[in-house]
Amino acid sequence: MSHSRPPGEGDGPATELLTSADQEYFRAVEELFVRLRGAPMLLSPVDWQIARSWRRRGIPLAVLREALEGVFTRRHARGTTSRVNSLRYCAAAVEKSWRAQLELGRAAGPEPGGAAALTNPLAVGELLERLAADLPETLPEVERWRARLRSLEGDADRVEQALAGLDAELLGELETGLPGEERTELRGAARSAAAKLGQRLASRDIDRVVDRLVAARLRERWGIQVLSLFAPAMDKT
């Protein structure tokens, strides 16, 4: 098994050797952060320390991905134009997501790498039931979506992949179901918000940002969260 040190760190005694699995984790974090910020950069030694702490604590990549995407989506929605230059900016959101998962008893220990930490079929079933119950009564064809959630089977990885597909399908149906004028207005507002980022985004990334902004608006309108085993329970008070 190959070992190396994180880029940007020295060779002092405090620097630990990394396995290939560690490297894959750090590379995934770096690629996600660079993609979301819309411009290339090298992670600083401080960023590597933050990523290393996430790895040591067994925070799955799925949790990191949802937290970071949420941070950047909210920034885009606000029209914020300043550039995020450190993972430290996203650390609070990651901590919040991870604490929520721990408090709800979804973490099975320091298992790095995504939904693999959820290996108990009963726990997965309970989480699917909670996701189904959290769907609002006002959601079009809510019972059909609840039934589809409850019908999912398999281990956590397989269920999480299926949930990602269902989530995209649900958002697509909600957007398609909007009156034509409202749908056009929604897309136009999202594209205007993305355009404010100007040179910060490569042309290939603009459509992705627009889709995320549209998804955020649809979730807000219907009161739905991301369909994921890692999604926090909705506050119905």
mmCIF file of N, CA, C and O in Angstrom, residues 40-140:
data_model
loop_
_atom_site.group_PDB
_atom_site.id
_atom_site.type_symbol
_atom_site.label_atom_id
_atom_site.label_comp_id
_atom_site.label_asym_id
_atom_site.label_seq_id
_atom_site.Cartn_x
_atom_site.Cartn_y
_atom_site.Cartn_z
ATOM 1 N N PRO A 40 -9.681 27.190 -9.757
ATOM 2 C CA PRO A 40 -8.658 26.301 -9.199
ATOM 3 C C PRO A 40 -7.881 26.958 -8.067
ATOM 4 O O PRO A 40 -7.735 28.177 -8.022
ATOM 5 N N MET A 41 -7.402 26.145 -7.157
ATOM 6 C CA MET A 41 -6.549 26.629 -6.076
ATOM 7 C C MET A 41 -5.892 25.428 -5.402
ATOM 8 O O MET A 41 -6.357 24.293 -5.556
ATOM 9 N N LEU A 42 -4.814 25.665 -4.693
ATOM 10 C CA LEU A 42 -4.175 24.635 -3.895
ATOM 11 C C LEU A 42 -4.600 24.815 -2.452
ATOM 12 O O LEU A 42 -4.612 25.933 -1.928
ATOM 13 N N LEU A 43 -4.966 23.731 -1.811
ATOM 14 C CA LEU A 43 -5.340 23.823 -0.412
ATOM 15 C C LEU A 43 -4.126 24.189 0.429
ATOM 16 O O LEU A 43 -3.027 23.692 0.214
ATOM 17 N N SER A 44 -4.346 25.043 1.401
ATOM 18 C CA SER A 44 -3.273 25.485 2.292
ATOM 19 C C SER A 44 -3.017 24.418 3.353
ATOM 20 O O SER A 44 -3.830 23.505 3.549
ATOM 21 N N PRO A 45 -1.892 24.533 4.080
ATOM 22 C CA PRO A 45 -1.646 23.609 5.195
ATOM 23 C C PRO A 45 -2.785 23.600 6.210
ATOM 24 O O PRO A 45 -3.125 22.551 6.749
ATOM 25 N N VAL A 46 -3.387 24.763 6.462
ATOM 26 C CA VAL A 46 -4.523 24.828 7.390
ATOM 27 C C VAL A 46 -5.697 24.023 6.846
ATOM 28 O O VAL A 46 -6.377 23.294 7.583
ATOM 29 N N ASP A 47 -5.956 24.139 5.530
ATOM 30 C CA ASP A 47 -7.038 23.377 4.914
ATOM 31 C C ASP A 47 -6.800 21.879 5.060
ATOM 32 O O ASP A 47 -7.728 21.111 5.324
ATOM 33 N N TRP A 48 -5.555 21.466 4.865
ATOM 34 C CA TRP A 48 -5.234 20.043 4.994
ATOM 35 C C TRP A 48 -5.438 19.562 6.415
ATOM 36 O O TRP A 48 -5.883 18.434 6.655
ATOM 37 N N GLN A 49 -5.134 20.403 7.395
ATOM 38 C CA GLN A 49 -5.371 20.024 8.787
ATOM 39 C C GLN A 49 -6.862 19.842 9.058
ATOM 40 O O GLN A 49 -7.281 18.924 9.778
ATOM 41 N N ILE A 50 -7.677 20.723 8.475
ATOM 42 C CA ILE A 50 -9.125 20.610 8.629
ATOM 43 C C ILE A 50 -9.630 19.316 7.997
ATOM 44 O O ILE A 50 -10.393 18.561 8.611
ATOM 45 N N ALA A 51 -9.183 19.056 6.763
ATOM 46 C CA ALA A 51 -9.597 17.834 6.074
ATOM 47 C C ALA A 51 -9.114 16.600 6.831
ATOM 48 O O ALA A 51 -9.819 15.583 6.910
ATOM 49 N N ARG A 52 -7.910 16.680 7.383
ATOM 50 C CA ARG A 52 -7.371 15.547 8.137
ATOM 51 C C ARG A 52 -8.214 15.282 9.375
ATOM 52 O O ARG A 52 -8.462 14.121 9.730
ATOM 53 N N SER A 53 -8.669 16.341 10.048
ATOM 54 C CA SER A 53 -9.507 16.139 11.239
ATOM 55 C C SER A 53 -10.819 15.462 10.858
ATOM 56 O O SER A 53 -11.334 14.615 11.601
ATOM 57 N N TRP A 54 -11.377 15.833 9.691
ATOM 58 C CA TRP A 54 -12.610 15.187 9.230
ATOM 59 C C TRP A 54 -12.362 13.703 8.975
ATOM 60 O O TRP A 54 -13.198 12.870 9.317
ATOM 61 N N ARG A 55 -11.231 13.405 8.366
ATOM 62 C CA ARG A 55 -10.889 12.018 8.068
ATOM 63 C C ARG A 55 -10.697 11.217 9.352
ATOM 64 O O ARG A 55 -11.199 10.097 9.484
ATOM 65 N N ARG A 56 -9.968 11.773 10.303
ATOM 66 C CA ARG A 56 -9.707 11.063 11.560
ATOM 67 C C ARG A 56 -10.992 10.752 12.302
ATOM 68 O O ARG A 56 -11.113 9.720 12.957
ATOM 69 N N ARG A 57 -11.951 11.658 12.233
ATOM 70 C CA ARG A 57 -13.213 11.481 12.953
ATOM 71 C C ARG A 57 -14.204 10.629 12.182
ATOM 72 O O ARG A 57 -15.299 10.344 12.674
ATOM 73 N N GLY A 58 -13.839 10.225 10.970
ATOM 74 C CA GLY A 58 -14.692 9.340 10.196
ATOM 75 C C GLY A 58 -15.891 10.016 9.582
ATOM 76 O O GLY A 58 -16.917 9.370 9.342
ATOM 77 N N ILE A 59 -15.815 11.318 9.320
ATOM 78 C CA ILE A 59 -16.930 12.020 8.683
ATOM 79 C C ILE A 59 -17.018 11.575 7.230
ATOM 80 O O ILE A 59 -16.078 11.769 6.462
ATOM 81 N N PRO A 60 -18.110 10.956 6.821
ATOM 82 C CA PRO A 60 -18.222 10.435 5.458
ATOM 83 C C PRO A 60 -18.196 11.540 4.402
ATOM 84 O O PRO A 60 -18.635 12.669 4.654
ATOM 85 N N LEU A 61 -17.727 11.192 3.231
ATOM 86 C CA LEU A 61 -17.697 12.155 2.134
ATOM 87 C C LEU A 61 -19.098 12.632 1.766
ATOM 88 O O LEU A 61 -19.276 13.770 1.340
ATOM 89 N N ALA A 62 -20.092 11.769 1.927
ATOM 90 C CA ALA A 62 -21.463 12.180 1.610
ATOM 91 C C ALA A 62 -21.917 13.335 2.496
ATOM 92 O O ALA A 62 -22.620 14.239 2.049
ATOM 93 N N VAL A 63 -21.510 13.308 3.760
ATOM 94 C CA VAL A 63 -21.851 14.391 4.680
ATOM 95 C C VAL A 63 -21.136 15.671 4.264
ATOM 96 O O VAL A 63 -21.724 16.755 4.237
ATOM 97 N N LEU A 64 -19.852 15.548 3.937
ATOM 98 C CA LEU A 64 -19.090 16.716 3.498
ATOM 99 C C LEU A 64 -19.689 17.308 2.226
ATOM 100 O O LEU A 64 -19.819 18.532 2.102
ATOM 101 N N ARG A 65 -20.038 16.445 1.301
ATOM 102 C CA ARG A 65 -20.560 16.927 0.016
ATOM 103 C C ARG A 65 -21.844 17.724 0.221
ATOM 104 O O ARG A 65 -22.005 18.819 -0.323
ATOM 105 N N GLU A 66 -22.756 17.184 1.021
ATOM 106 C CA GLU A 66 -24.028 17.884 1.232
ATOM 107 C C GLU A 66 -23.816 19.207 1.952
ATOM 108 O O GLU A 66 -24.434 20.221 1.613
ATOM 109 N N ALA A 67 -22.924 19.204 2.961
ATOM 110 C CA ALA A 67 -22.678 20.432 3.722
ATOM 111 C C ALA A 67 -22.048 21.506 2.851
ATOM 112 O O ALA A 67 -22.465 22.672 2.868
ATOM 113 N N LEU A 68 -21.018 21.141 2.075
ATOM 114 C CA LEU A 68 -20.334 22.123 1.240
ATOM 115 C C LEU A 68 -21.242 22.637 0.134
ATOM 116 O O LEU A 68 -21.260 23.839 -0.161
ATOM 117 N N GLU A 69 -21.997 21.750 -0.489
ATOM 118 C CA GLU A 69 -22.904 22.193 -1.544
ATOM 119 C C GLU A 69 -23.963 23.134 -0.978
ATOM 120 O O GLU A 69 -24.359 24.101 -1.635
ATOM 121 N N GLY A 70 -24.399 22.869 0.255
ATOM 122 C CA GLY A 70 -25.365 23.757 0.885
ATOM 123 C C GLY A 70 -24.791 25.146 1.118
ATOM 124 O O GLY A 70 -25.460 26.156 0.892
ATOM 125 N N VAL A 71 -23.535 25.207 1.563
ATOM 126 C CA VAL A 71 -22.875 26.495 1.802
ATOM 127 C C VAL A 71 -22.816 27.315 0.518
ATOM 128 O O VAL A 71 -23.183 28.496 0.490
ATOM 129 N N PHE A 72 -22.349 26.696 -0.563
ATOM 130 C CA PHE A 72 -22.182 27.442 -1.810
ATOM 131 C C PHE A 72 -23.524 27.777 -2.457
ATOM 132 O O PHE A 72 -23.670 28.842 -3.069
ATOM 133 N N THR A 73 -24.501 26.903 -2.325
ATOM 134 C CA THR A 73 -25.818 27.201 -2.875
ATOM 135 C C THR A 73 -26.429 28.411 -2.178
ATOM 136 O O THR A 73 -27.011 29.291 -2.825
ATOM 137 N N ARG A 74 -26.286 28.477 -0.859
ATOM 138 C CA ARG A 74 -26.823 29.637 -0.131
ATOM 139 C C ARG A 74 -26.090 30.915 -0.520
ATOM 140 O O ARG A 74 -26.710 31.986 -0.623
ATOM 141 N N ARG A 75 -24.787 30.827 -0.726
ATOM 142 C CA ARG A 75 -24.025 32.006 -1.153
ATOM 143 C C ARG A 75 -24.506 32.479 -2.522
ATOM 144 O O ARG A 75 -24.709 33.673 -2.745
ATOM 145 N N HIS A 76 -24.676 31.549 -3.432
ATOM 146 C CA HIS A 76 -25.133 31.912 -4.767
ATOM 147 C C HIS A 76 -26.522 32.532 -4.726
ATOM 148 O O HIS A 76 -26.820 33.493 -5.430
ATOM 149 N N ALA A 77 -27.387 31.972 -3.888
ATOM 150 C CA ALA A 77 -28.747 32.497 -3.777
ATOM 151 C C ALA A 77 -28.747 33.924 -3.248
ATOM 152 O O ALA A 77 -29.598 34.739 -3.622
ATOM 153 N N ARG A 78 -27.795 34.232 -2.361
ATOM 154 C CA ARG A 78 -27.700 35.594 -1.820
ATOM 155 C C ARG A 78 -27.010 36.547 -2.780
ATOM 156 O O ARG A 78 -26.987 37.752 -2.552
ATOM 157 N N GLY A 79 -26.428 36.007 -3.836
ATOM 158 C CA GLY A 79 -25.698 36.856 -4.768
ATOM 159 C C GLY A 79 -24.339 37.267 -4.249
ATOM 160 O O GLY A 79 -23.761 38.262 -4.718
ATOM 161 N N THR A 80 -23.789 36.526 -3.286
ATOM 162 C CA THR A 80 -22.475 36.850 -2.729
ATOM 163 C C THR A 80 -21.401 36.671 -3.793
ATOM 164 O O THR A 80 -21.340 35.636 -4.461
ATOM 165 N N THR A 81 -20.561 37.666 -3.960
ATOM 166 C CA THR A 81 -19.562 37.630 -5.035
ATOM 167 C C THR A 81 -18.139 37.366 -4.552
ATOM 168 O O THR A 81 -17.267 37.089 -5.361
ATOM 169 N N SER A 82 -17.896 37.485 -3.249
ATOM 170 C CA SER A 82 -16.544 37.230 -2.754
ATOM 171 C C SER A 82 -16.210 35.753 -2.900
ATOM 172 O O SER A 82 -17.090 34.894 -2.855
ATOM 173 N N ARG A 83 -14.947 35.451 -3.053
ATOM 174 C CA ARG A 83 -14.514 34.076 -3.299
ATOM 175 C C ARG A 83 -14.133 33.396 -1.991
ATOM 176 O O ARG A 83 -13.478 33.987 -1.138
ATOM 177 N N VAL A 84 -14.561 32.164 -1.837
ATOM 178 C CA VAL A 84 -14.191 31.368 -0.666
ATOM 179 C C VAL A 84 -12.791 30.816 -0.895
ATOM 180 O O VAL A 84 -12.548 30.111 -1.865
ATOM 181 N N ASN A 85 -11.877 31.134 -0.004
ATOM 182 C CA ASN A 85 -10.481 30.756 -0.211
ATOM 183 C C ASN A 85 -9.965 29.737 0.795
ATOM 184 O O ASN A 85 -8.766 29.442 0.816
ATOM 185 N N SER A 86 -10.848 29.202 1.629
ATOM 186 C CA SER A 86 -10.391 28.224 2.610
ATOM 187 C C SER A 86 -11.529 27.300 3.008
ATOM 188 O O SER A 86 -12.694 27.716 3.082
ATOM 189 N N LEU A 87 -11.192 26.046 3.269
ATOM 190 C CA LEU A 87 -12.165 25.100 3.790
ATOM 191 C C LEU A 87 -12.710 25.554 5.142
ATOM 192 O O LEU A 87 -13.796 25.153 5.544
ATOM 193 N N ARG A 88 -11.945 26.380 5.833
ATOM 194 C CA ARG A 88 -12.358 26.848 7.149
ATOM 195 C C ARG A 88 -13.715 27.537 7.080
ATOM 196 O O ARG A 88 -14.483 27.500 8.038
ATOM 197 N N TYR A 89 -14.017 28.174 5.952
ATOM 198 C CA TYR A 89 -15.291 28.861 5.774
ATOM 199 C C TYR A 89 -16.460 27.878 5.876
ATOM 200 O O TYR A 89 -17.558 28.256 6.312
ATOM 201 N N CYS A 90 -16.226 26.624 5.473
ATOM 202 C CA CYS A 90 -17.289 25.616 5.443
ATOM 203 C C CYS A 90 -17.298 24.736 6.683
ATOM 204 O O CYS A 90 -18.184 23.885 6.828
ATOM 205 N N ALA A 91 -16.323 24.913 7.568
ATOM 206 C CA ALA A 91 -16.155 23.999 8.692
ATOM 207 C C ALA A 91 -17.377 23.974 9.606
ATOM 208 O O ALA A 91 -17.793 22.909 10.082
ATOM 209 N N ALA A 92 -17.975 25.127 9.876
ATOM 210 C CA ALA A 92 -19.125 25.177 10.773
ATOM 211 C C ALA A 92 -20.299 24.382 10.215
ATOM 212 O O ALA A 92 -20.998 23.680 10.958
ATOM 213 N N ALA A 93 -20.516 24.473 8.897
ATOM 214 C CA ALA A 93 -21.612 23.737 8.273
ATOM 215 C C ALA A 93 -21.369 22.237 8.353
ATOM 216 O O ALA A 93 -22.300 21.446 8.573
ATOM 217 N N VAL A 94 -20.112 21.822 8.151
ATOM 218 C CA VAL A 94 -19.783 20.404 8.257
ATOM 219 C C VAL A 94 -20.020 19.915 9.687
ATOM 220 O O VAL A 94 -20.603 18.844 9.903
ATOM 221 N N GLU A 95 -19.578 20.701 10.662
ATOM 222 C CA GLU A 95 -19.758 20.314 12.060
ATOM 223 C C GLU A 95 -21.242 20.186 12.401
ATOM 224 O O GLU A 95 -21.650 19.257 13.104
ATOM 225 N N LYS A 96 -22.046 21.101 11.910
ATOM 226 C CA LYS A 96 -23.480 21.070 12.187
ATOM 227 C C LYS A 96 -24.109 19.808 11.610
ATOM 228 O O LYS A 96 -24.907 19.130 12.279
ATOM 229 N N SER A 97 -23.759 19.478 10.364
ATOM 230 C CA SER A 97 -24.312 18.280 9.724
ATOM 231 C C SER A 97 -23.883 17.014 10.454
ATOM 232 O O SER A 97 -24.667 16.084 10.641
ATOM 233 N N TRP A 98 -22.615 16.982 10.851
ATOM 234 C CA TRP A 98 -22.086 15.791 11.520
ATOM 235 C C TRP A 98 -22.700 15.633 12.902
ATOM 236 O O TRP A 98 -23.054 14.529 13.308
ATOM 237 N N ARG A 99 -22.860 16.733 13.640
ATOM 238 C CA ARG A 99 -23.479 16.656 14.964
ATOM 239 C C ARG A 99 -24.914 16.147 14.856
ATOM 240 O O ARG A 99 -25.360 15.344 15.675
ATOM 241 N N ALA A 100 -25.629 16.633 13.834
ATOM 242 C CA ALA A 100 -27.012 16.198 13.648
ATOM 243 C C ALA A 100 -27.066 14.700 13.402
ATOM 244 O O ALA A 100 -27.941 13.995 13.930
ATOM 245 N N GLN A 101 -26.136 14.191 12.609
ATOM 246 C CA GLN A 101 -26.113 12.761 12.323
ATOM 247 C C GLN A 101 -25.803 11.958 13.583
ATOM 248 O O GLN A 101 -26.427 10.937 13.858
ATOM 249 N N LEU A 102 -24.837 12.430 14.367
ATOM 250 C CA LEU A 102 -24.472 11.739 15.598
ATOM 251 C C LEU A 102 -25.616 11.736 16.604
ATOM 252 O O LEU A 102 -25.905 10.728 17.245
ATOM 253 N N GLU A 103 -26.274 12.881 16.742
ATOM 254 C CA GLU A 103 -27.358 12.998 17.706
ATOM 255 C C GLU A 103 -28.537 12.108 17.348
ATOM 256 O O GLU A 103 -29.271 11.644 18.222
ATOM 257 N N LEU A 104 -28.720 11.864 16.059
ATOM 258 C CA LEU A 104 -29.825 11.023 15.621
ATOM 259 C C LEU A 104 -29.436 9.545 15.584
ATOM 260 O O LEU A 104 -30.201 8.695 15.155
ATOM 261 N N GLY A 105 -28.204 9.256 16.007
ATOM 262 C CA GLY A 105 -27.768 7.873 16.096
ATOM 263 C C GLY A 105 -27.490 7.220 14.772
ATOM 264 O O GLY A 105 -27.565 6.003 14.629
ATOM 265 N N ARG A 106 -27.129 8.040 13.746
ATOM 266 C CA ARG A 106 -26.894 7.457 12.435
ATOM 267 C C ARG A 106 -25.439 7.111 12.209
ATOM 268 O O ARG A 106 -25.095 6.507 11.202
ATOM 269 N N ALA A 107 -24.557 7.540 13.095
ATOM 270 C CA ALA A 107 -23.140 7.268 12.889
ATOM 271 C C ALA A 107 -22.764 5.984 13.607
ATOM 272 O O ALA A 107 -23.009 5.821 14.789
ATOM 273 N N ALA A 108 -22.170 5.050 12.869
ATOM 274 C CA ALA A 108 -21.804 3.765 13.437
ATOM 275 C C ALA A 108 -20.341 3.726 13.819
ATOM 276 O O ALA A 108 -19.763 2.670 13.975
ATOM 277 N N GLY A 109 -19.709 4.894 13.968
ATOM 278 C CA GLY A 109 -18.296 4.924 14.302
ATOM 279 C C GLY A 109 -17.487 5.516 13.177
ATOM 280 O O GLY A 109 -18.033 5.933 12.154
ATOM 281 N N PRO A 110 -16.166 5.548 13.308
ATOM 282 C CA PRO A 110 -15.300 6.201 12.324
ATOM 283 C C PRO A 110 -15.124 5.398 11.055
ATOM 284 O O PRO A 110 -14.072 4.846 10.790
ATOM 285 N N GLU A 111 -16.205 5.285 10.284
ATOM 286 C CA GLU A 111 -16.139 4.591 9.001
ATOM 287 C C GLU A 111 -16.061 5.636 7.899
ATOM 288 O O GLU A 111 -17.061 6.254 7.560
ATOM 289 N N PRO A 112 -14.882 5.888 7.324
ATOM 290 C CA PRO A 112 -14.762 6.917 6.295
ATOM 291 C C PRO A 112 -15.386 6.488 4.991
ATOM 292 O O PRO A 112 -15.456 5.317 4.677
ATOM 293 N N GLY A 113 -15.862 7.502 4.228
ATOM 294 C CA GLY A 113 -16.200 7.228 2.852
ATOM 295 C C GLY A 113 -17.653 7.214 2.493
ATOM 296 O O GLY A 113 -18.053 6.520 1.577
ATOM 297 N N GLY A 114 -18.508 7.929 3.203
ATOM 298 C CA GLY A 114 -19.873 8.073 2.736
ATOM 299 C C GLY A 114 -20.857 7.229 3.522
ATOM 300 O O GLY A 114 -20.710 7.002 4.719
ATOM 301 N N ALA A 115 -21.891 6.713 2.814
ATOM 302 C CA ALA A 115 -22.989 6.034 3.484
ATOM 303 C C ALA A 115 -22.586 4.694 4.051
ATOM 304 O O ALA A 115 -23.398 4.029 4.689
ATOM 305 N N ALA A 116 -21.350 4.259 3.842
ATOM 306 C CA ALA A 116 -20.915 2.964 4.346
ATOM 307 C C ALA A 116 -21.025 2.879 5.858
ATOM 308 O O ALA A 116 -21.050 1.797 6.427
ATOM 309 N N ALA A 117 -21.079 4.034 6.550
ATOM 310 C CA ALA A 117 -21.198 4.007 7.995
ATOM 311 C C ALA A 117 -22.560 3.486 8.433
ATOM 312 O O ALA A 117 -22.737 3.095 9.573
ATOM 313 N N LEU A 118 -23.521 3.476 7.528
ATOM 314 C CA LEU A 118 -24.853 3.003 7.864
ATOM 315 C C LEU A 118 -25.015 1.587 7.322
ATOM 316 O O LEU A 118 -25.380 1.391 6.180
ATOM 317 N N THR A 119 -24.692 0.605 8.150
ATOM 318 C CA THR A 119 -24.697 -0.765 7.666
ATOM 319 C C THR A 119 -25.833 -1.580 8.252
ATOM 320 O O THR A 119 -26.018 -2.727 7.878
ATOM 321 N N ASN A 120 -26.584 -1.045 9.188
ATOM 322 C CA ASN A 120 -27.672 -1.756 9.821
ATOM 323 C C ASN A 120 -28.934 -1.623 8.970
ATOM 324 O O ASN A 120 -29.475 -0.534 8.845
ATOM 325 N N PRO A 121 -29.446 -2.739 8.371
ATOM 326 C CA PRO A 121 -30.628 -2.640 7.513
ATOM 327 C C PRO A 121 -31.826 -2.047 8.248
ATOM 328 O O PRO A 121 -32.605 -1.308 7.682
ATOM 329 N N LEU A 122 -31.968 -2.347 9.549
ATOM 330 C CA LEU A 122 -33.082 -1.805 10.313
ATOM 331 C C LEU A 122 -32.974 -0.289 10.416
ATOM 332 O O LEU A 122 -33.943 0.428 10.253
ATOM 333 N N ALA A 123 -31.744 0.200 10.658
ATOM 334 C CA ALA A 123 -31.544 1.645 10.737
ATOM 335 C C ALA A 123 -31.888 2.307 9.410
ATOM 336 O O ALA A 123 -32.511 3.367 9.383
ATOM 337 N N VAL A 124 -31.489 1.707 8.306
ATOM 338 C CA VAL A 124 -31.801 2.269 6.994
ATOM 339 C C VAL A 124 -33.308 2.316 6.792
ATOM 340 O O VAL A 124 -33.859 3.310 6.313
ATOM 341 N N GLY A 125 -33.985 1.252 7.171
ATOM 342 C CA GLY A 125 -35.437 1.227 7.036
ATOM 343 C C GLY A 125 -36.108 2.307 7.851
ATOM 344 O O GLY A 125 -37.061 2.950 7.398
ATOM 345 N N GLU A 126 -35.607 2.525 9.055
ATOM 346 C CA GLU A 126 -36.171 3.564 9.913
ATOM 347 C C GLU A 126 -35.950 4.951 9.323
ATOM 348 O O GLU A 126 -36.819 5.822 9.397
ATOM 349 N N LEU A 127 -34.781 5.138 8.730
ATOM 350 C CA LEU A 127 -34.484 6.440 8.132
ATOM 351 C C LEU A 127 -35.364 6.686 6.910
ATOM 352 O O LEU A 127 -35.827 7.804 6.677
ATOM 353 N N LEU A 128 -35.620 5.652 6.127
ATOM 354 C CA LEU A 128 -36.505 5.796 4.975
ATOM 355 C C LEU A 128 -37.927 6.128 5.432
ATOM 356 O O LEU A 128 -38.609 6.955 4.810
ATOM 357 N N GLU A 129 -38.361 5.490 6.505
ATOM 358 C CA GLU A 129 -39.693 5.780 7.028
ATOM 359 C C GLU A 129 -39.777 7.227 7.496
ATOM 360 O O GLU A 129 -40.782 7.909 7.283
ATOM 361 N N ARG A 130 -38.718 7.711 8.138
ATOM 362 C CA ARG A 130 -38.697 9.095 8.587
ATOM 363 C C ARG A 130 -38.711 10.057 7.411
ATOM 364 O O ARG A 130 -39.420 11.071 7.433
ATOM 365 N N LEU A 131 -37.953 9.747 6.351
ATOM 366 C CA LEU A 131 -37.962 10.595 5.158
ATOM 367 C C LEU A 131 -39.355 10.639 4.541
ATOM 368 O O LEU A 131 -39.822 11.695 4.105
ATOM 369 N N ALA A 132 -40.028 9.484 4.498
ATOM 370 C CA ALA A 132 -41.380 9.433 3.934
ATOM 371 C C ALA A 132 -42.343 10.264 4.780
ATOM 372 O O ALA A 132 -43.166 11.020 4.240
ATOM 373 N N ALA A 133 -42.232 10.144 6.090
ATOM 374 C CA ALA A 133 -43.128 10.888 6.973
ATOM 375 C C ALA A 133 -42.878 12.389 6.899
ATOM 376 O O ALA A 133 -43.799 13.191 7.112
ATOM 377 N N ASP A 134 -41.643 12.780 6.592
ATOM 378 C CA ASP A 134 -41.289 14.202 6.531
ATOM 379 C C ASP A 134 -41.811 14.887 5.269
ATOM 380 O O ASP A 134 -41.823 16.122 5.199
ATOM 381 N N LEU A 135 -42.210 14.123 4.263
ATOM 382 C CA LEU A 135 -42.731 14.763 3.052
ATOM 383 C C LEU A 135 -44.030 15.490 3.405
ATOM 384 O O LEU A 135 -44.914 14.925 4.050
ATOM 385 N N PRO A 136 -44.168 16.741 2.992
ATOM 386 C CA PRO A 136 -45.366 17.517 3.364
ATOM 387 C C PRO A 136 -46.617 17.021 2.655
ATOM 388 O O PRO A 136 -46.553 16.530 1.519
ATOM 389 N N GLU A 137 -47.745 17.144 3.331
ATOM 390 C CA GLU A 137 -49.017 16.705 2.748
ATOM 391 C C GLU A 137 -49.363 17.480 1.484
ATOM 392 O O GLU A 137 -50.112 16.995 0.633
ATOM 393 N N THR A 138 -48.831 18.691 1.365
ATOM 394 C CA THR A 138 -49.141 19.529 0.204
ATOM 395 C C THR A 138 -48.335 19.157 -1.036
ATOM 396 O O THR A 138 -48.577 19.702 -2.117
ATOM 397 N N LEU A 139 -47.376 18.237 -0.886
ATOM 398 C CA LEU A 139 -46.556 17.825 -2.025
ATOM 399 C C LEU A 139 -47.419 17.080 -3.027
ATOM 400 O O LEU A 139 -48.163 16.157 -2.649
ATOM 401 N N PRO A 140 -47.367 17.441 -4.317
ATOM 402 C CA PRO A 140 -48.156 16.717 -5.321
ATOM 403 C C PRO A 140 -47.845 15.212 -5.297
ATOM 404 O O PRO A 140 -46.689 14.806 -5.252
#
